GROMACS .gro file of C-alpha atoms in nm:
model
   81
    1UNK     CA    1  -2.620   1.528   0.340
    2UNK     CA    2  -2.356   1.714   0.588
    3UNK     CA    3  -2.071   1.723   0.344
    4UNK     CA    4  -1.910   1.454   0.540
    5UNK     CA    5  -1.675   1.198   0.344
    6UNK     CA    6  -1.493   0.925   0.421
    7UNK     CA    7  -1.263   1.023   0.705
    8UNK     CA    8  -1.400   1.286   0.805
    9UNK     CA    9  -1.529   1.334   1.201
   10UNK     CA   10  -1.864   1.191   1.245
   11UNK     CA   11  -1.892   1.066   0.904
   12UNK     CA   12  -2.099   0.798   0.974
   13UNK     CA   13  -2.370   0.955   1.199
   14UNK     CA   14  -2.354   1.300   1.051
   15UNK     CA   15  -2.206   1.442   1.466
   16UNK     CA   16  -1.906   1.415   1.688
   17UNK     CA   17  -1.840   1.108   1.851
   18UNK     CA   18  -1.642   1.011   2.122
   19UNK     CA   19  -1.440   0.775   1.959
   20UNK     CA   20  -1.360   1.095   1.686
   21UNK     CA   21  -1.280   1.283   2.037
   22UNK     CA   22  -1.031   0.960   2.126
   23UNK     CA   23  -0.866   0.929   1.797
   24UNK     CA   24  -0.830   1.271   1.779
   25UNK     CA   25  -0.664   1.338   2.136
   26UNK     CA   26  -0.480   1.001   2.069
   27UNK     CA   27  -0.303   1.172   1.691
   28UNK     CA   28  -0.263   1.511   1.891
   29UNK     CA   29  -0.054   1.372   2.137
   30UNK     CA   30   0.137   1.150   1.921
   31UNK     CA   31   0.206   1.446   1.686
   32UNK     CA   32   0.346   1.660   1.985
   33UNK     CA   33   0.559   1.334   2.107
   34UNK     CA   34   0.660   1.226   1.803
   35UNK     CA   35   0.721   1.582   1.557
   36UNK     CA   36   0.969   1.457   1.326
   37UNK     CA   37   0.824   1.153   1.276
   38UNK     CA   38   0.464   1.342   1.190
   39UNK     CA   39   0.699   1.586   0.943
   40UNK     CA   40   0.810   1.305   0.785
   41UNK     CA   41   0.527   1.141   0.718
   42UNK     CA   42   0.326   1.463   0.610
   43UNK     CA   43   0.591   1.570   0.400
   44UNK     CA   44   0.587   1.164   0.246
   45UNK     CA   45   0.218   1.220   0.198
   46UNK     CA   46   0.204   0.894   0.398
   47UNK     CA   47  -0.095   0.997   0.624
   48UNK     CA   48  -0.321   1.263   0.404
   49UNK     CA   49  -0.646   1.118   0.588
   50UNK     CA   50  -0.496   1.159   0.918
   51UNK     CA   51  -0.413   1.490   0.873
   52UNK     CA   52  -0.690   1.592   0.731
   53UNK     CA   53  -0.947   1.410   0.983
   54UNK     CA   54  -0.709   1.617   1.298
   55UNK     CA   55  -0.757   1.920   1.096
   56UNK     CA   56  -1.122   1.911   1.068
   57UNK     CA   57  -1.195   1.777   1.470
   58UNK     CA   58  -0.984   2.080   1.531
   59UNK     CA   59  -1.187   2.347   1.365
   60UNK     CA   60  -1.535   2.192   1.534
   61UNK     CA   61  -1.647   2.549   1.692
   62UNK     CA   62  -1.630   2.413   2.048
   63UNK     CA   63  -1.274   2.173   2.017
   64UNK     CA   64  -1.081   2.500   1.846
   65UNK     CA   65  -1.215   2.742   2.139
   66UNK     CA   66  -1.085   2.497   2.404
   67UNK     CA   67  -0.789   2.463   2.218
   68UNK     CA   68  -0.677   2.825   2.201
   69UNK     CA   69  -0.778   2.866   2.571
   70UNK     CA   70  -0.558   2.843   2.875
   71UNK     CA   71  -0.763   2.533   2.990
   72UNK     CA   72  -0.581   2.315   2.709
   73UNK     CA   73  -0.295   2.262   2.867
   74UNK     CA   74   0.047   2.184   2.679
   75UNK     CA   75   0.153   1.778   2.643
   76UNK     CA   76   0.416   1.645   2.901
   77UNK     CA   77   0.738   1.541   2.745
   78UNK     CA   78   0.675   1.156   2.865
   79UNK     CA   79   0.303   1.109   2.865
   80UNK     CA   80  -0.015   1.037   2.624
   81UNK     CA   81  -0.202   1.242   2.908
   0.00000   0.00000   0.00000
């Protein structure tokens, strides 16, 4: 047992997957397009397992050092990308 529940990244394999990787990159980009809608909803409690799942792909050792490096660039105004 990994300590994994329901929700969490990898939960059903015990590792990272690439779809975790996808949702992930897709809920970080909506979050930076779409702030006051995501402090809305967060402050609603409307999307606890959400949060929580972008959280924990975030502190993975190797997402959260590309994250605070200069090679994760910031999102576009107008794009997913």
């Amino acid at each position: 047992h990994l300590g994994l529940t329901w929700g969490s990244p990898g939960a059903h394999l015990g590792q990272l997957t690439y779809v975790d990787l996808a949702v992930f990159h897709a809920l970080n980009a909506s979050e930076a397009q779409f702030p006051a809608a995501w402090a809305a909803l967060k402050q609603q409690g409307k999307i606890p397992l959400l949060v929580a799942f972008k959280t924990r792909v975030a502190q993975v050792p190797n997402i959260a050092a590309y994250l605070a490096s200069d090679r994760a660039r910031p999102w576009a105004g107008d794009s997913m990308m």
